mmCIF file of C-alpha atoms and ligand atoms in Angstrom:
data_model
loop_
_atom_site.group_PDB
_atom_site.id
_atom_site.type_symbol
_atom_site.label_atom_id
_atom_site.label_comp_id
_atom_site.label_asym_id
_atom_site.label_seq_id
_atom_site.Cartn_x
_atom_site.Cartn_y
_atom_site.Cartn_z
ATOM 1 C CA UNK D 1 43.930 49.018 -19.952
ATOM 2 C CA UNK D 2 41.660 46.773 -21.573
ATOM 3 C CA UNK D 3 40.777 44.230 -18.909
ATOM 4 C CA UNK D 4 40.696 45.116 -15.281
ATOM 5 C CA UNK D 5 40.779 41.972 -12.693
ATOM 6 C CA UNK D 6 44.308 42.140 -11.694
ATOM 7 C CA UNK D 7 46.234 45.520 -9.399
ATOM 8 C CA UNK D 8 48.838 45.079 -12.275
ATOM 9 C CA UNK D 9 46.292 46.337 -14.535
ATOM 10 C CA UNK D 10 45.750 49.841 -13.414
ATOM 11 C CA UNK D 11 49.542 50.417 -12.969
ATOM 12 C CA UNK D 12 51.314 53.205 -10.872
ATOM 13 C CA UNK D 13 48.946 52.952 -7.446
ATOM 14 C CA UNK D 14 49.808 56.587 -6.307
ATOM 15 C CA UNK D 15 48.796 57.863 -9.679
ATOM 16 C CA UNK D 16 45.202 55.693 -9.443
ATOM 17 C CA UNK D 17 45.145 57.454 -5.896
ATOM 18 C CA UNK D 18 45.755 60.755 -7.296
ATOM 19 C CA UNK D 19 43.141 60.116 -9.641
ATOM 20 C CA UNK D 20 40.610 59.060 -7.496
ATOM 21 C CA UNK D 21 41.231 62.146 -5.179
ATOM 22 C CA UNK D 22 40.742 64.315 -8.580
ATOM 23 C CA UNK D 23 37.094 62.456 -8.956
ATOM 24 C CA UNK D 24 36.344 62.758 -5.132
ATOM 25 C CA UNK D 25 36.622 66.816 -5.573
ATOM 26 C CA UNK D 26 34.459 66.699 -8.781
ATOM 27 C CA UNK D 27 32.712 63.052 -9.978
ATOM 28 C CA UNK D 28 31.747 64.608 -13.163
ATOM 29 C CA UNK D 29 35.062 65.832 -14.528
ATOM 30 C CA UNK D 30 35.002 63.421 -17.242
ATOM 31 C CA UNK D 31 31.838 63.779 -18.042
ATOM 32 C CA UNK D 32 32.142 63.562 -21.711
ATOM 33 C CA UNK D 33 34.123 60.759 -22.343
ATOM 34 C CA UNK D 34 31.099 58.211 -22.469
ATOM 35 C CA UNK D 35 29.009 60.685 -23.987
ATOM 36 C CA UNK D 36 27.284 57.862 -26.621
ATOM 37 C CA UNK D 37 28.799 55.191 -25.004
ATOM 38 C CA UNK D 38 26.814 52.294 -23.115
ATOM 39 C CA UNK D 39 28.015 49.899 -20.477
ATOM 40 C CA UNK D 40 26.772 46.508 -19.831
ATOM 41 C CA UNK D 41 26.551 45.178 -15.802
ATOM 42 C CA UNK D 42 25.939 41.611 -16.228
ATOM 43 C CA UNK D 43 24.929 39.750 -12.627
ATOM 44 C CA UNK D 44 25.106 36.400 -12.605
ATOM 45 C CA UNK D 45 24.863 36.555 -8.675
ATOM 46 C CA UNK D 46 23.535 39.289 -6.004
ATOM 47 C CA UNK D 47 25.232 42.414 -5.309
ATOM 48 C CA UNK D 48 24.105 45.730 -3.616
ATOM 49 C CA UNK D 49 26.811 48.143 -3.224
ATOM 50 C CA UNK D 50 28.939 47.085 -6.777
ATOM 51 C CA UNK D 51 25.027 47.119 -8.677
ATOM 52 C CA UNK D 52 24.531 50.604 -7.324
ATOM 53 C CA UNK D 53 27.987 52.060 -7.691
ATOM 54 C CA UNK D 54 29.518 51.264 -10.759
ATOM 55 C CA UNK D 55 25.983 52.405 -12.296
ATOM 56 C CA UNK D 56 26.646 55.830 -10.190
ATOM 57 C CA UNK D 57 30.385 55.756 -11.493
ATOM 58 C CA UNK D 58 29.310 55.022 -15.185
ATOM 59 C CA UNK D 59 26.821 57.800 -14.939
ATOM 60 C CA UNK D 60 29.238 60.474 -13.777
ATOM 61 C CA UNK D 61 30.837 59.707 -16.959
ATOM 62 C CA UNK D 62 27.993 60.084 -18.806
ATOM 63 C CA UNK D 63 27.785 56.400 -20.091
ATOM 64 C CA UNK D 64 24.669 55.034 -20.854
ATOM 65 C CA UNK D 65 24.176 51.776 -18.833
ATOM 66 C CA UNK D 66 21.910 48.417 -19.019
ATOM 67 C CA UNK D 67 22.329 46.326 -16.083
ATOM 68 C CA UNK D 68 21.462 42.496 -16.801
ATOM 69 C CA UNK D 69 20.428 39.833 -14.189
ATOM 70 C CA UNK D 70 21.141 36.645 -15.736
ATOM 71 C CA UNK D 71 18.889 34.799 -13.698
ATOM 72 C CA UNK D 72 15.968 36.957 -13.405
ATOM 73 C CA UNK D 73 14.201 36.946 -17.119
ATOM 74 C CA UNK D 74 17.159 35.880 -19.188
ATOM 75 C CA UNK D 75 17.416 32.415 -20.807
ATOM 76 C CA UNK D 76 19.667 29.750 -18.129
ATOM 77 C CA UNK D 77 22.909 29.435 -20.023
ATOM 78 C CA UNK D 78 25.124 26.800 -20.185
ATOM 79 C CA UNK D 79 28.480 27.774 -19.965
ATOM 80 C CA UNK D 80 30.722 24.496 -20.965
ATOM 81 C CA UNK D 81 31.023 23.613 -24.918
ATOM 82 C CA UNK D 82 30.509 20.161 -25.629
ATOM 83 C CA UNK D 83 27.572 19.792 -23.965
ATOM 84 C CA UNK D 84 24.121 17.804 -25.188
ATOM 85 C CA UNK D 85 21.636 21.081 -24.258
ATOM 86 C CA UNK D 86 18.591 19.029 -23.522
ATOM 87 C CA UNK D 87 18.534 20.123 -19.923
ATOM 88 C CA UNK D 88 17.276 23.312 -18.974
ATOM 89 C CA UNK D 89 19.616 25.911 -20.251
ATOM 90 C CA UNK D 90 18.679 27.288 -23.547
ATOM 91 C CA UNK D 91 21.203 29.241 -24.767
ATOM 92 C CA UNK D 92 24.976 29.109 -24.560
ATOM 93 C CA UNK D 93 26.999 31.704 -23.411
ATOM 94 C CA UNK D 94 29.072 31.239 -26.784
ATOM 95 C CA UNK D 95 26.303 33.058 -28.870
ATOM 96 C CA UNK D 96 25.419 35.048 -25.454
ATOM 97 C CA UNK D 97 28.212 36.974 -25.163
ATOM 98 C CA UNK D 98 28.813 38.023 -28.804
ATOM 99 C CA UNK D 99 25.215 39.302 -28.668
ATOM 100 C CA UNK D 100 25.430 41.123 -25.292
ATOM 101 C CA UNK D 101 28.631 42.734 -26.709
ATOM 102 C CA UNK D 102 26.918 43.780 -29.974
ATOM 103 C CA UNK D 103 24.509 46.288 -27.749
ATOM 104 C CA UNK D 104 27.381 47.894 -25.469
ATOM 105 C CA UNK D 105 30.885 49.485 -25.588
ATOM 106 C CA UNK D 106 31.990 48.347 -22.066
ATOM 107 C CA UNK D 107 31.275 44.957 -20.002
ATOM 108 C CA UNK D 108 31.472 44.532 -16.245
ATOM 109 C CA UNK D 109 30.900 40.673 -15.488
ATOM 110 C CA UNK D 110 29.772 39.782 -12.007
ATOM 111 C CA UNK D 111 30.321 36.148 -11.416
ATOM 112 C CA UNK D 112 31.055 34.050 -8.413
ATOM 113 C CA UNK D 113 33.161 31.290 -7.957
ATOM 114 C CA UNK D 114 31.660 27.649 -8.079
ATOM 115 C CA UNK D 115 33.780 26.660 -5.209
ATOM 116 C CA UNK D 116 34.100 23.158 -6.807
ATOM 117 C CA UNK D 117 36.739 23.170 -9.467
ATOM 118 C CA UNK D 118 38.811 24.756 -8.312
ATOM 119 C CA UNK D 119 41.286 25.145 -11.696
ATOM 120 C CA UNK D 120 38.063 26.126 -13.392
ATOM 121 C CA UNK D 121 37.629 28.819 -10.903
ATOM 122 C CA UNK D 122 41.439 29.996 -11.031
ATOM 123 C CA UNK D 123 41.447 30.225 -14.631
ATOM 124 C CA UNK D 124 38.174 32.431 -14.363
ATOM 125 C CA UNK D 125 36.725 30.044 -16.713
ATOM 126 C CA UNK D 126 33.784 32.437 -17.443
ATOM 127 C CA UNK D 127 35.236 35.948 -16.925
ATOM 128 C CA UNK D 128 37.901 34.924 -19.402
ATOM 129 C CA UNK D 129 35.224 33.601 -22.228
ATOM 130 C CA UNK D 130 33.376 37.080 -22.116
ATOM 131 C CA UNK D 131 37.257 38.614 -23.014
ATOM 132 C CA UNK D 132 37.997 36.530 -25.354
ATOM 133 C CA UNK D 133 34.582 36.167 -27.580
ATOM 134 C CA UNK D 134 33.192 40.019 -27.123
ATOM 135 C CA UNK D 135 36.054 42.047 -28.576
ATOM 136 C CA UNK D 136 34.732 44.281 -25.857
ATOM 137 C CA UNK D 137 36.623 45.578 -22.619
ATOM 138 C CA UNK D 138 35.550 43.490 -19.647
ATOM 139 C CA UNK D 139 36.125 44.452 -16.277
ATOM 140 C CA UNK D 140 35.463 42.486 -13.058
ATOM 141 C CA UNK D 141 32.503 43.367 -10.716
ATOM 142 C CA UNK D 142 33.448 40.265 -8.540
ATOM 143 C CA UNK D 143 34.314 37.176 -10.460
ATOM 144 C CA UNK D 144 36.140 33.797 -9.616
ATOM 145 C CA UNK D 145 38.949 34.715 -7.659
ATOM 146 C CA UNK D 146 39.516 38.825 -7.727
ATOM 147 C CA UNK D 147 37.461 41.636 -7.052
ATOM 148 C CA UNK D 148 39.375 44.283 -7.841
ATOM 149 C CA UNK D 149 37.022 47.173 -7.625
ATOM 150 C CA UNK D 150 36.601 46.407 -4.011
ATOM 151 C CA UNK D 151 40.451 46.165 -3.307
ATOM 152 C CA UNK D 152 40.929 49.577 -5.025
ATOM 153 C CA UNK D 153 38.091 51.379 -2.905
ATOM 154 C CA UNK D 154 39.247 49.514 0.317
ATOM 155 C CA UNK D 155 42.995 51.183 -0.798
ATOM 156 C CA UNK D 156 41.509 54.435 -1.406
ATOM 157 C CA UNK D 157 39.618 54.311 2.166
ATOM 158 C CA UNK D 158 43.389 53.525 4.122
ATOM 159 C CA UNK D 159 44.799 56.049 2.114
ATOM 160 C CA UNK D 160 42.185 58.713 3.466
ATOM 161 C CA UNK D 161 42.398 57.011 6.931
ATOM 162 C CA UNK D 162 46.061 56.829 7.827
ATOM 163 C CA UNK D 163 47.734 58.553 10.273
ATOM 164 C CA UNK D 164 51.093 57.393 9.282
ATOM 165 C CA UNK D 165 53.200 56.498 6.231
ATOM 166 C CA UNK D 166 53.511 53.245 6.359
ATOM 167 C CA UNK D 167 50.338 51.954 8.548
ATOM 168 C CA UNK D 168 50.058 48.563 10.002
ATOM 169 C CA UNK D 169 46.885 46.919 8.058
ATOM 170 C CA UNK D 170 45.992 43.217 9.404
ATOM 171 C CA UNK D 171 43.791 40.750 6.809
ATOM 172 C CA UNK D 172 41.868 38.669 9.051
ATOM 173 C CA UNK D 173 39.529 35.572 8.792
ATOM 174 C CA UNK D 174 36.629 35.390 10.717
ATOM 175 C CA UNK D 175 33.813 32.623 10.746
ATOM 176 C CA UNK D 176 30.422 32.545 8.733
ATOM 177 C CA UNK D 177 27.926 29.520 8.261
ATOM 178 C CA UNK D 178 28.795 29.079 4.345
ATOM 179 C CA UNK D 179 31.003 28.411 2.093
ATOM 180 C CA UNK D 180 32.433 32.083 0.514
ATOM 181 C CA UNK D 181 34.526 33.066 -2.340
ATOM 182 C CA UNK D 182 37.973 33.946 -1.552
ATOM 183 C CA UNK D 183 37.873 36.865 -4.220
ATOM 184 C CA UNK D 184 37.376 39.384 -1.510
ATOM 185 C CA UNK D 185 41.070 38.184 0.551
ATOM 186 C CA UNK D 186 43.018 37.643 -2.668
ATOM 187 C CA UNK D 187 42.581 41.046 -4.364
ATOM 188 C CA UNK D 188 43.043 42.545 -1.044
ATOM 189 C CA UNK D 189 46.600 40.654 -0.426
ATOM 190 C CA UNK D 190 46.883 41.527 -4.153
ATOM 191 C CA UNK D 191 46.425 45.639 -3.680
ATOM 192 C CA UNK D 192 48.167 45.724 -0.073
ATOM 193 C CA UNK D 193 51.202 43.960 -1.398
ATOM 194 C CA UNK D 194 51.544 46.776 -4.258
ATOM 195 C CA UNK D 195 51.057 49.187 -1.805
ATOM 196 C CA UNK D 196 53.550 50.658 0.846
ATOM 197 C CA UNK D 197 51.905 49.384 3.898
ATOM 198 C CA UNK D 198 53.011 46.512 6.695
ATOM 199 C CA UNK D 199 50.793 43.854 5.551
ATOM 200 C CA UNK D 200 49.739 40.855 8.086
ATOM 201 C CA UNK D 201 47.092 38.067 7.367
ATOM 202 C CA UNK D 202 45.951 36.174 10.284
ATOM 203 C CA UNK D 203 43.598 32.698 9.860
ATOM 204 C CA UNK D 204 43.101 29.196 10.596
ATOM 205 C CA UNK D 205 45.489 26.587 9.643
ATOM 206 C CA UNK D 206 44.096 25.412 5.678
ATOM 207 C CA UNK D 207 43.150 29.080 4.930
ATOM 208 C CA UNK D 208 46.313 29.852 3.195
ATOM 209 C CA UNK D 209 45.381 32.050 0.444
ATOM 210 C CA UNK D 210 46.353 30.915 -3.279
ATOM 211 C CA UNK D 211 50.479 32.297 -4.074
ATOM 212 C CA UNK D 212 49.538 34.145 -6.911
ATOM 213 C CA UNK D 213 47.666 37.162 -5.051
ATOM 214 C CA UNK D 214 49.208 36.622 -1.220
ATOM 215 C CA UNK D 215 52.797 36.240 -2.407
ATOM 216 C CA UNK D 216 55.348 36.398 0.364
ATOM 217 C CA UNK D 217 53.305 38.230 2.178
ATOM 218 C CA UNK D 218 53.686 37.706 6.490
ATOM 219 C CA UNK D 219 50.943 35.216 7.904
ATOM 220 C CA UNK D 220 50.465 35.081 11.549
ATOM 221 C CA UNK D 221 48.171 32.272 12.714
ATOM 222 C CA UNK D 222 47.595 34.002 16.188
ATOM 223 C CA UNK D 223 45.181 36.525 15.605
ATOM 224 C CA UNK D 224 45.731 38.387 18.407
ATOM 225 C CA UNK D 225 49.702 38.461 17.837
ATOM 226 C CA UNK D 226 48.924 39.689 14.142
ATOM 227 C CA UNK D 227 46.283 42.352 15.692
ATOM 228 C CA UNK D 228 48.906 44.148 18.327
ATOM 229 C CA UNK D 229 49.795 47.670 16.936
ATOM 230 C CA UNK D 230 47.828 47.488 13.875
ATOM 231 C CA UNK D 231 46.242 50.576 12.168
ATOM 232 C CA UNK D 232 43.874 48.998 9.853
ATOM 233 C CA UNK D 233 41.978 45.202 10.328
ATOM 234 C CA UNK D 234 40.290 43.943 7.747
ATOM 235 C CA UNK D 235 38.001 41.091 8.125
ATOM 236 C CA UNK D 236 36.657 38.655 5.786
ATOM 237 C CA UNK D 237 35.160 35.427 6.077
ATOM 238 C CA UNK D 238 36.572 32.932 2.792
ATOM 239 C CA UNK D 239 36.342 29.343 2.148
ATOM 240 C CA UNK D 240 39.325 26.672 1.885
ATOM 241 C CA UNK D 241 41.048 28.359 -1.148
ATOM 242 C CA UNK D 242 42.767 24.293 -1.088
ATOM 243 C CA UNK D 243 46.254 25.336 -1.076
ATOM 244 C CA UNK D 244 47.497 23.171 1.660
ATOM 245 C CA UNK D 245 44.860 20.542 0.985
ATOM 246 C CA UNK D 246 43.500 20.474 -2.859
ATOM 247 C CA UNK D 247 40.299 18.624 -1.328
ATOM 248 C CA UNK D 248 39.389 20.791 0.475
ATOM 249 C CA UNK D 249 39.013 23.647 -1.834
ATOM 250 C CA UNK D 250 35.839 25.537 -1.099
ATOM 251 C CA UNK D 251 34.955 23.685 2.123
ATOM 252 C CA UNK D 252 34.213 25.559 5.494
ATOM 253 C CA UNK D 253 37.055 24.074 7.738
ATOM 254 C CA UNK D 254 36.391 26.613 10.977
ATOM 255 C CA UNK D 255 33.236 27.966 12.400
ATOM 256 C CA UNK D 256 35.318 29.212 15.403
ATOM 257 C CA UNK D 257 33.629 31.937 16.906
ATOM 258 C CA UNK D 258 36.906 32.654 19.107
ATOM 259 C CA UNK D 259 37.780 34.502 15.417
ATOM 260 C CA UNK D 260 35.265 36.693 15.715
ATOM 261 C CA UNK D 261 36.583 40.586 15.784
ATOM 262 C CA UNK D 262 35.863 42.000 18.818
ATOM 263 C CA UNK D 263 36.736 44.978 21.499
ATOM 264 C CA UNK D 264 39.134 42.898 23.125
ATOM 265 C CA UNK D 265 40.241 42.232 20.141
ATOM 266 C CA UNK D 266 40.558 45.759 18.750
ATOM 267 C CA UNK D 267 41.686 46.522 22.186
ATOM 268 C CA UNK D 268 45.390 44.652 21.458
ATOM 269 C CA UNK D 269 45.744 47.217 18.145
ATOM 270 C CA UNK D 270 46.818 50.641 17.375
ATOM 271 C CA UNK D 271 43.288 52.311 17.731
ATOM 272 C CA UNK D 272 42.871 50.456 14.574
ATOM 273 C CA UNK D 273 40.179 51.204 12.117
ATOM 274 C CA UNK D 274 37.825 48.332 11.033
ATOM 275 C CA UNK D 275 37.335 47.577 7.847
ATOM 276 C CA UNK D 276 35.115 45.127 5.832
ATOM 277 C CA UNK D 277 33.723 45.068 2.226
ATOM 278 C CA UNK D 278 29.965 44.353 2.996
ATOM 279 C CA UNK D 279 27.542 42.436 3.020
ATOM 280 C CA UNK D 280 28.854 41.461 6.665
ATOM 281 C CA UNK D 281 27.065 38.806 9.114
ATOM 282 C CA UNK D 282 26.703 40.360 12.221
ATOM 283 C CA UNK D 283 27.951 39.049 15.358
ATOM 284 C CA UNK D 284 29.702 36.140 13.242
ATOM 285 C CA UNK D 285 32.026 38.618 11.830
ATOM 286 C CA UNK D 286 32.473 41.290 14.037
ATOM 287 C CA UNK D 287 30.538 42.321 17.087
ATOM 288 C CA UNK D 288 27.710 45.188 17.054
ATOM 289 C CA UNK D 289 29.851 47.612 19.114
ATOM 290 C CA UNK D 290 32.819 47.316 16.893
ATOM 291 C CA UNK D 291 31.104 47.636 13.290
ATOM 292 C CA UNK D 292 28.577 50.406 15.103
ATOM 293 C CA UNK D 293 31.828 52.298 16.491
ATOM 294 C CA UNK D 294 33.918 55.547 15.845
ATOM 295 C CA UNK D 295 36.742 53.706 14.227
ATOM 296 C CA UNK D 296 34.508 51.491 11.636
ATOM 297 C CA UNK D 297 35.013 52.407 8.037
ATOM 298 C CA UNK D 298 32.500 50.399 6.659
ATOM 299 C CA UNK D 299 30.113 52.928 5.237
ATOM 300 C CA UNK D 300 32.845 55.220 3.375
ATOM 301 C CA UNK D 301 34.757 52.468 2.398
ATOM 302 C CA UNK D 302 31.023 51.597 0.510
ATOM 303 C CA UNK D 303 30.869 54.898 -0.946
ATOM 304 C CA UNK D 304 34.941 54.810 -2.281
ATOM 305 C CA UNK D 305 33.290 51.968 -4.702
ATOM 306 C CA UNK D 306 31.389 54.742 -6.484
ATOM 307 C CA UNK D 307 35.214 56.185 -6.654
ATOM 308 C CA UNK D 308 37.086 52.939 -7.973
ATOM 309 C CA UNK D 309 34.682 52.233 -10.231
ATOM 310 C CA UNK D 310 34.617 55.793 -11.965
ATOM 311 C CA UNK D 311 38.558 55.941 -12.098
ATOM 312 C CA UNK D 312 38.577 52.586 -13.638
ATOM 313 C CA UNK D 313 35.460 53.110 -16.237
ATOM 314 C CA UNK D 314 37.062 56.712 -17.018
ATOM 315 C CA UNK D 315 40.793 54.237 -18.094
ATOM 316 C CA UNK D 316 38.847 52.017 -20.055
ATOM 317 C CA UNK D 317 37.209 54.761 -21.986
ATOM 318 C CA UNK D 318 40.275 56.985 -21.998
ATOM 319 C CA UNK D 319 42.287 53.651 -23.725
ATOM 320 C CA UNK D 320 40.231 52.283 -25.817
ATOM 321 C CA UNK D 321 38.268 54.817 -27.181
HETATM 322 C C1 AN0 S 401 30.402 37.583 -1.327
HETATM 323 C C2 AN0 S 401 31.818 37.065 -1.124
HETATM 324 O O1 AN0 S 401 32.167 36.726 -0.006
HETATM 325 O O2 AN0 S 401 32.600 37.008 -2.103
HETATM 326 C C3 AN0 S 401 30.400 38.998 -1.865
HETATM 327 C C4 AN0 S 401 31.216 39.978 -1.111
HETATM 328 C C5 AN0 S 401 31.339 41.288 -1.783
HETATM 329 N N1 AN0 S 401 29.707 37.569 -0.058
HETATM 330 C C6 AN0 S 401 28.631 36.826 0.160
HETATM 331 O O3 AN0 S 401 28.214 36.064 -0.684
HETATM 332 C C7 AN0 S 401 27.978 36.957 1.501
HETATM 333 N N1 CP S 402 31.129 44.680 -1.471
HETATM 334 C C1 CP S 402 30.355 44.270 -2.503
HETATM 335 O O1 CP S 402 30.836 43.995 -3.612
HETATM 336 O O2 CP S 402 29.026 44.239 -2.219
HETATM 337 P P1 CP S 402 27.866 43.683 -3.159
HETATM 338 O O3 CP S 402 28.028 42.182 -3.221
HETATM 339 O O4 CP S 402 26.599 44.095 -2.499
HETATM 340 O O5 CP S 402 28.026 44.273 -4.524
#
């Protein structure tokens, strides 16, 4: 593995599982493998829970780490070539990136989607220029359209959770006052669909998530008919991903609160388990009593991100190194 944004990229799923078990029992198995090794977190946007963990994770393997927020003390870059650079920016990421990449063995790349072009975004217009021009392995902390670190934790939390073999696990929309990313949804179709679950997603009509990570996978556009007898939901708010409708890529098409997960609404599943990747809006999302009760994952499914991320730094030391 030299890139990770995609499930194909980390290969057999049980044998990722497997792994991340191994770390769960003991975080600093691999201890030596970045022993003189650093890793670069670039942040071009906010984070919390991927800032803290994959620092945790790249400590447990005894990387050295420098964590970068572009826009706190770094020069603006401009990120198209062609450009007249009179404006603001000062540097371009082409001479950026080949720099970063000279003080680091590793690159994770945290980078939203503009939510405007929306073939600029699908290409992962900026993700792709730090593979391509640092020689370096890049992995995705959140970029355009995947986040792949999340998906992997959120698989590793079911597969602790589950009661059954193959459980019933529900993706469901639910409203927020802006415009969001649909990385979040589309690794999460991505990693479900690889894995041996029954896999529902439930949202407003012009929601449909993008082919390429949802497949052929069911959609139900009742939510409470996709919520009866499920084991896991999963609740995200995204914007138009502009499948149906290419204008309206990005735009905020529903503020329906009706969507918003509730007990009655848990009260139609299988004792489900609720599930969401954090930061969540409460009350837009999901109710108080749901996210505050017994069956809400939300806090271990957190801490499996320190998990993910070590089993995925530990493969891109292990393969390139
Ligand atoms: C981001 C998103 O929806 O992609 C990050 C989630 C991990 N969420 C917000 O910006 C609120
Ligand atoms: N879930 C997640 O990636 O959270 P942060 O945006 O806080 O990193």
């Amino acid at each position: 593995m030299k890139t990770f944004l995609h499930v194909a990229d980390i290969g057999d799923l049980q044998t990722a599982l497997n792994e991340a078990a191994e770390i769960k029992q003991d975080r600093y198995k691999y201890e030596h493998l970045g022993h003189h090794k650093t890793a670069l977190l670039i942040f071009f946007n906010n984070s919390l829970r991927t800032r803290l963990s994959t620092q945790k994770a790249a400590r447990n393997l005894g990387l050295d780490v420098i964590v970068l927020d572009v826009n706190q003390g770094a020069w603006k870059l401009e990120t198209e070539r062609g450009v007249i650079m009179d404006g603001d920016k000062s540097e371009h990421l082409l001479e950026a990136i080949p720099v970063m990449a000279s003080y680091c063995d590793l690159i994770g790349v945290r980078t939203f989607a503009g939510l405007v072009d929306r073939e600029a975004d699908y290409t992962e217009k900026i993700l792709r220029q730090f593979i391509e021009y640092s020689g370096k392995p890049v992995f995705s902390m959140e970029s355009a359209t995947a986040h792949p670190l999340q998906a992997f934790a959120d698989l590793i939390t079911i597969e602790e959770h589950r009661t059954k073999a193959r459980p019933k696990v529900v993706l469901t929309w639910a409203p927020h006052p802006r415009s969001l990313p649909q990385a979040v949804p589309n690794s999460f179709a991505e990693w479900m669909r690889a894995a041996d679950v029954d896999f529902v997603v439930t949202h407003p009509h012009g929601y449909e998530l993008d082919p390429l990570f949802v497949g052929d996978a069911k959609v139900e556009y009742d939510q409470f008919k996709a919520f009866e007898g499920a084991d896991f939901i999963y609740a995200k708010n995204w914007s138009s991903p502009g499948v149906t409708n290419p204008a309206d890529y990005g735009q905020i098409l529903s503020k329906d609160m009706s969507w918003t997960v509730d007990a009655a609404h848990m009260a139609v599943t299988n004792n489900a388990c609720f599930m969401h990747c954090l930061p969540v809006r409460r009350n837009m999302i999901v109710s108080d009593d749901v996210i505050e009760s017994e069956r809400s994952l939300v806090i271990p499914e957190a801490a499996n991100r320190e998990i993910s991320a070590t089993v995925v730094l530990k493969r891109l030391l292990q393969d390139n190194f």
